[in-house]
PDB file of C-alpha atoms in Angstrom:
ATOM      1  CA  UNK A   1       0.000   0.000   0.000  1.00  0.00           C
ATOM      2  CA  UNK A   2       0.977   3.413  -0.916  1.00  0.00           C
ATOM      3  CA  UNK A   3       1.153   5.650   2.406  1.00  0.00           C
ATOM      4  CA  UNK A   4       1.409   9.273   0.108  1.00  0.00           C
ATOM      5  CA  UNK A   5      -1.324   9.739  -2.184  1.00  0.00           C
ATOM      6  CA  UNK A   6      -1.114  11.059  -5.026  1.00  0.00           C
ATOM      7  CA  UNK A   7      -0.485  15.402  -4.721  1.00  0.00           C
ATOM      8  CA  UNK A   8       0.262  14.431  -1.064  1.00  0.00           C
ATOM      9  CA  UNK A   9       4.335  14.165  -1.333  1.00  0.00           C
ATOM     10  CA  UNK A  10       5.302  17.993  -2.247  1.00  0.00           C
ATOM     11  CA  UNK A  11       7.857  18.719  -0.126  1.00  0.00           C
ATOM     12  CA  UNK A  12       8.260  22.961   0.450  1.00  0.00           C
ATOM     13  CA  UNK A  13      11.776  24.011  -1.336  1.00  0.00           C
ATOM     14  CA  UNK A  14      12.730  26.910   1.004  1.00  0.00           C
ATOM     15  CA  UNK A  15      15.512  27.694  -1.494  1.00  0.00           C
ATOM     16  CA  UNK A  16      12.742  28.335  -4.669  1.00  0.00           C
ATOM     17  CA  UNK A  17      10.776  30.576  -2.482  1.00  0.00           C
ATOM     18  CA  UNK A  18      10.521  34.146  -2.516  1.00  0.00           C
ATOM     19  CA  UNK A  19      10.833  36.009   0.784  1.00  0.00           C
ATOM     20  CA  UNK A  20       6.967  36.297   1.541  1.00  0.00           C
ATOM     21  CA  UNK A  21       6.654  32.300   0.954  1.00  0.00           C
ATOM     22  CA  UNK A  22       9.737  31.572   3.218  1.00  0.00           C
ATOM     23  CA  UNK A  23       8.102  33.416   6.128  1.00  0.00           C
ATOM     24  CA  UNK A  24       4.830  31.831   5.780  1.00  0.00           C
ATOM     25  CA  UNK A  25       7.093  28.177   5.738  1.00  0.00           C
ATOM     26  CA  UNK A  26      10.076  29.028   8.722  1.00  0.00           C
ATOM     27  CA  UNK A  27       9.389  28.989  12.685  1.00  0.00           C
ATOM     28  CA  UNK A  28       8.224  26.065  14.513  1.00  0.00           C
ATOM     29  CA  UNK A  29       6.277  23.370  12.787  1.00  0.00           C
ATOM     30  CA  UNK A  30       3.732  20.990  13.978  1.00  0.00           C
ATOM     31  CA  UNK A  31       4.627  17.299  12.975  1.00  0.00           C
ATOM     32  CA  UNK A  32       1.661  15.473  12.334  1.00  0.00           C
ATOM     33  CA  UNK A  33       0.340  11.979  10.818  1.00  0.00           C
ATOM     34  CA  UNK A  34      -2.135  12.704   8.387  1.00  0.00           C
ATOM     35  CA  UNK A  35      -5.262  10.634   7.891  1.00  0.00           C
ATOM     36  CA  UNK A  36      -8.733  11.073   5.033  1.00  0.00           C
ATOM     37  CA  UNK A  37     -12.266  10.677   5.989  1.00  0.00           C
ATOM     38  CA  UNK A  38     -14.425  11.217   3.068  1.00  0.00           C
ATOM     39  CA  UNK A  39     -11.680  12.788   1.013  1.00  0.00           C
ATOM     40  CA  UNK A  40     -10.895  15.398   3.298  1.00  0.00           C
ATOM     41  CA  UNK A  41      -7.391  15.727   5.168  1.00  0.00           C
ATOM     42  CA  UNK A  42      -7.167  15.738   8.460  1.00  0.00           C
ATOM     43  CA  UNK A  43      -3.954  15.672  10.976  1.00  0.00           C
ATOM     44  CA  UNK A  44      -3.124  14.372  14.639  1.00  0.00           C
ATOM     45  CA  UNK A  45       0.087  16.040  16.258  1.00  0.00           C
ATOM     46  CA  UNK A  46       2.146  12.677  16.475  1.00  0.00           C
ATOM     47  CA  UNK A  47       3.066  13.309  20.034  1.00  0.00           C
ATOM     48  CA  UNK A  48      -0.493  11.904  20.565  1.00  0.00           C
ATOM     49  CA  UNK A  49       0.001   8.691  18.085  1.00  0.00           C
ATOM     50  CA  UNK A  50       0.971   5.416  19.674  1.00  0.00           C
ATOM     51  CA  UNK A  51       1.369   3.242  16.281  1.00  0.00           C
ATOM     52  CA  UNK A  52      -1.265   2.628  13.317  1.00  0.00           C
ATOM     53  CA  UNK A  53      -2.373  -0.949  12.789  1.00  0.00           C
ATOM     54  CA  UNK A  54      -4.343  -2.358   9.956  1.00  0.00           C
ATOM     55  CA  UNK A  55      -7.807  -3.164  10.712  1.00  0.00           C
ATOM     56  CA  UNK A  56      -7.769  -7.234  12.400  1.00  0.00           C
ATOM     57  CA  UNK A  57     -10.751  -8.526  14.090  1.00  0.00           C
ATOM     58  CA  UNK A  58     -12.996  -5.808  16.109  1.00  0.00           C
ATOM     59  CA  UNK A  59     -15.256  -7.001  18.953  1.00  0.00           C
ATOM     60  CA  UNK A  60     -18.357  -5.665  19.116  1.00  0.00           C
ATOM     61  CA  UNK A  61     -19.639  -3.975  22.750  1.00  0.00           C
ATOM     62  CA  UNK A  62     -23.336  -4.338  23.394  1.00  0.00           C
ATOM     63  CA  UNK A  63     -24.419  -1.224  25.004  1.00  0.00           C
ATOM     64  CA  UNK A  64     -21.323   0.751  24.105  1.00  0.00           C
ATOM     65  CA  UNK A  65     -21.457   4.549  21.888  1.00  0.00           C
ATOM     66  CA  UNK A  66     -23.387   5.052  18.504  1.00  0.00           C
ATOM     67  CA  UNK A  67     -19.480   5.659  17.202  1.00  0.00           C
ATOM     68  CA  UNK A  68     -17.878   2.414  19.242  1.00  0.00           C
ATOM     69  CA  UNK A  69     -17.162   0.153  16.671  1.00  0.00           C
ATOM     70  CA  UNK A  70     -15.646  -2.385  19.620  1.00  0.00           C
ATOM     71  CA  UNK A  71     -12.564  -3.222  21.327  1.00  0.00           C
ATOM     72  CA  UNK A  72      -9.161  -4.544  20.145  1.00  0.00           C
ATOM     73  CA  UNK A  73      -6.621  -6.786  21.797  1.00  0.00           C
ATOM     74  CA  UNK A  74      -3.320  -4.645  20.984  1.00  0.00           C
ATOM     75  CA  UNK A  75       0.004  -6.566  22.599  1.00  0.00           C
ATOM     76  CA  UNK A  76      -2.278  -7.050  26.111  1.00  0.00           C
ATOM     77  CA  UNK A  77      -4.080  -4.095  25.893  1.00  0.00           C
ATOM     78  CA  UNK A  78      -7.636  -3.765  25.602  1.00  0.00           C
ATOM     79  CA  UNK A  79      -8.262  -0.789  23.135  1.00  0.00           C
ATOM     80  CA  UNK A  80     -11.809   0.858  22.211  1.00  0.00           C
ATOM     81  CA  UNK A  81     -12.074   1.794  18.529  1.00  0.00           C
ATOM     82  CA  UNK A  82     -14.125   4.712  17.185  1.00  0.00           C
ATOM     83  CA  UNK A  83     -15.244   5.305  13.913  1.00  0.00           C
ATOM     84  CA  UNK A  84     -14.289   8.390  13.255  1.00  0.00           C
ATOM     85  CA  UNK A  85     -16.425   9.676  10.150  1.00  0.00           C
ATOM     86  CA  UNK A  86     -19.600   9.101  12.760  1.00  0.00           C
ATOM     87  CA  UNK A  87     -17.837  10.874  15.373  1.00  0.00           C
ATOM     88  CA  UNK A  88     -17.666  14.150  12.564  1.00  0.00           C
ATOM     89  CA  UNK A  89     -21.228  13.361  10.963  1.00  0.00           C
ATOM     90  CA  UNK A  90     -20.039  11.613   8.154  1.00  0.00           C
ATOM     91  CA  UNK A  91     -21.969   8.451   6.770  1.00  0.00           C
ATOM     92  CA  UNK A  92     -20.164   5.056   7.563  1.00  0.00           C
ATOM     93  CA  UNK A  93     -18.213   3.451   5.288  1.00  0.00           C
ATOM     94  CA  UNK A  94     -17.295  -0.504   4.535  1.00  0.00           C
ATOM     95  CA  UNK A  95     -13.504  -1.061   5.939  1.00  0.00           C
ATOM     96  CA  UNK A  96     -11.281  -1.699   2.831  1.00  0.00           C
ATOM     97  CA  UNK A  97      -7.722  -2.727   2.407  1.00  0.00           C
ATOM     98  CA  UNK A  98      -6.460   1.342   3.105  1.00  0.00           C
ATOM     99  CA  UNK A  99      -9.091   2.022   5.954  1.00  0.00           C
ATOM    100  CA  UNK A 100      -6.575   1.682   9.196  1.00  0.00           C
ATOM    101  CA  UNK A 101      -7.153   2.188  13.148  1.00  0.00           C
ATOM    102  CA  UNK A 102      -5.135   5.151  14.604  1.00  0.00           C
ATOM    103  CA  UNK A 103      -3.711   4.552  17.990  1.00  0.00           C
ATOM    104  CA  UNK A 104      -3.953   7.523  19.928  1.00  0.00           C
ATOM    105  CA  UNK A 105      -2.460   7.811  23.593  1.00  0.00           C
ATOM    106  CA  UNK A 106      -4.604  10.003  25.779  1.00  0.00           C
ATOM    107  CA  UNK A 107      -2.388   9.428  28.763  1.00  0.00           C
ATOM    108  CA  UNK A 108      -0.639   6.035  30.285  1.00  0.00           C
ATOM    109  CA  UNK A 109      -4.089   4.980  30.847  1.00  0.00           C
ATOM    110  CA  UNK A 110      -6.165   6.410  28.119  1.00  0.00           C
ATOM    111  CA  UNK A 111      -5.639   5.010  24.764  1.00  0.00           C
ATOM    112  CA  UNK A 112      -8.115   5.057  22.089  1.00  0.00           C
ATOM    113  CA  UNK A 113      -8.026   3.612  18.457  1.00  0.00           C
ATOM    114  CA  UNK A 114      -9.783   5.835  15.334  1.00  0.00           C
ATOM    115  CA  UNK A 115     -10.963   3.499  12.639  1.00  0.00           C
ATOM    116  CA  UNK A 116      -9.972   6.446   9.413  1.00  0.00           C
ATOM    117  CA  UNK A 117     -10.098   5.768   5.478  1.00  0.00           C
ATOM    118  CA  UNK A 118      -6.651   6.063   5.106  1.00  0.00           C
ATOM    119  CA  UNK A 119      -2.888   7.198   6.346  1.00  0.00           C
ATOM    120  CA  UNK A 120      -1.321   9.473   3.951  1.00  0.00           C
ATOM    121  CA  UNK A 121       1.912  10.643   5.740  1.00  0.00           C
ATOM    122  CA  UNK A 122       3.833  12.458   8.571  1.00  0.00           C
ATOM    123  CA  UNK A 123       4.001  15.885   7.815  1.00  0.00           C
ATOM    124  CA  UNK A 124       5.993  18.872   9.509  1.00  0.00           C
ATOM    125  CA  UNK A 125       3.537  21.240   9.104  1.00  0.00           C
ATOM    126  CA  UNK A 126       4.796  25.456  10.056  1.00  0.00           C
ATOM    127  CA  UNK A 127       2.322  26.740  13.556  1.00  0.00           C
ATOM    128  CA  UNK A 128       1.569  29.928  11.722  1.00  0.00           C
ATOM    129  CA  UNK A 129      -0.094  27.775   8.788  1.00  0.00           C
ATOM    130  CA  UNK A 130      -3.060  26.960  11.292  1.00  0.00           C
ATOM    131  CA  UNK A 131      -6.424  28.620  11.643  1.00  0.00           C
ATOM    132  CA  UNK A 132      -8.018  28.184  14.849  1.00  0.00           C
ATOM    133  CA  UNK A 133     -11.689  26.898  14.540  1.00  0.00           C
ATOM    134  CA  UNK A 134     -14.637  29.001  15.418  1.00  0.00           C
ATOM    135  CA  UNK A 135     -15.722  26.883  18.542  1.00  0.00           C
ATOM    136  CA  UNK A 136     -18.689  25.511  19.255  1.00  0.00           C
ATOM    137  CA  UNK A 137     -20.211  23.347  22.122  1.00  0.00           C
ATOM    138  CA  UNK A 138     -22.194  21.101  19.339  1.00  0.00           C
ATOM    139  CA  UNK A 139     -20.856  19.682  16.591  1.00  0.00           C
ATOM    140  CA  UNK A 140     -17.712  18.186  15.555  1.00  0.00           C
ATOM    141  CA  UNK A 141     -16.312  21.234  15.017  1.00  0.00           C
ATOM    142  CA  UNK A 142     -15.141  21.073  18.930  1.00  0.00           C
ATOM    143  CA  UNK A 143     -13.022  18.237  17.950  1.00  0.00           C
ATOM    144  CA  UNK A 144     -11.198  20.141  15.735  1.00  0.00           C
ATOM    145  CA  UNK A 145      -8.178  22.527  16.719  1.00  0.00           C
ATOM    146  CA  UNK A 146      -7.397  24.456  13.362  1.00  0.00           C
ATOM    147  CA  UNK A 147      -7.365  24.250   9.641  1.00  0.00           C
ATOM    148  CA  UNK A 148      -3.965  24.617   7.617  1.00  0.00           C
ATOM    149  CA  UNK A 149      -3.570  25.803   4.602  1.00  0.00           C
ATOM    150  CA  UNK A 150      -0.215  23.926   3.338  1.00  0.00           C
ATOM    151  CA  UNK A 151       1.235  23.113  -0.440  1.00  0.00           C
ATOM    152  CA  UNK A 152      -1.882  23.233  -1.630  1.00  0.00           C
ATOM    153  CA  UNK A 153      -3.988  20.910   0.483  1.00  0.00           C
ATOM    154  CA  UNK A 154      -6.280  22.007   3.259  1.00  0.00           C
ATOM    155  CA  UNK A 155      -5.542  20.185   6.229  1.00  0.00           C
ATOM    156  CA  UNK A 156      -7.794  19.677   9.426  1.00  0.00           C
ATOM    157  CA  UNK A 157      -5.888  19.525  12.951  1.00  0.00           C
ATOM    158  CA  UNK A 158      -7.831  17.031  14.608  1.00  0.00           C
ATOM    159  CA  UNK A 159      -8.239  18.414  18.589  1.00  0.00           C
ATOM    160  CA  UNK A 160      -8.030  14.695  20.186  1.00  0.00           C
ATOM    161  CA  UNK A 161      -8.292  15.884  23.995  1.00  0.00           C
ATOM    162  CA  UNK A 162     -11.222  17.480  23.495  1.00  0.00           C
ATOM    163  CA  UNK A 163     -12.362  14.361  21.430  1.00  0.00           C
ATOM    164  CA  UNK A 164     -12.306  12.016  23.985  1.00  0.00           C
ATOM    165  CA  UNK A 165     -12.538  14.059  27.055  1.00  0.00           C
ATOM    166  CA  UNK A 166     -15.222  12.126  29.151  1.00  0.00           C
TER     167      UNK A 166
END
């Protein structure tokens, strides 16, 4: 499997840049992995990744969220997968050879997996390139911590704290 898509891979020559463009591309950056649901981009800062898996065997949870696809056994720990495009309002989708489950690590005790169409890449992606969000209580639009505008592609920061807060 391809992990760039196709227009995904430009990588920003500071050197062919004119001063304006190198400003909007220097300072700190923001690595991130980045992930589609229903064509869009979206990113998580890695510092919140554990690993990505391909999708095994999911058990199902009676009882459990209308976005809990199940659990997962990953090496001894039990791990509760979302689906993401429900968690945003987007209509589910059969898991396919790309779709993979993103391990994300709340905190030593808190780790959640988000079933997403596909992983593209890791990207360093410059601070000042983000938007923040307009926020709202309802929505999805509280999980999400800014929109970048980067070689092209508009990328989503996904907010995972607020996410899974309980």
């Amino acid at each position: 499997m391809a992990l760039v898509a196709a227009g995904q891979n430009k990588d920003v020559d500071l050197a062919l840049m004119n001063e304006e463009d190198q400003e909007k591309y220097s300072g700190p950056s923001i690595r991130c992995v980045l992930f589609e649901l229903d064509s869009e981009v979206y990113g998580i800062n890695v510092k919140k990744i554990r690993e990505v898996l391909r999708v095994g065997s999911i058990r199902k949870v009676e009882g459990s969220g209308y976005n809990v696809l199940g659990i997962i056994n990953v090496r001894g720990v039990i791990v509760t997968v979302v689906d993401t495009r429900l968690s945003y309002g987007i209509s589910p989708k059969p898991i396919d050879d790309l779709s993979r489950i993103i391990i994300v690590e709340m905190d030593e005790e808190n780790i959640v997996g988000m079933l997403v169409d596909c992983v593209l890449e890791v990207k360093d992606i410059p601070e000042k390139q983000f938007e923040p969000m307009s926020s709202t209580k309802e929505g999805a639009s509280r999980y999400l911590q800014g929109i970048a505008h980067f070689n092209g592609n508009v990328i989503i920061l996904v907010d995972v704290d607020s996410m899974f807060k309980a």
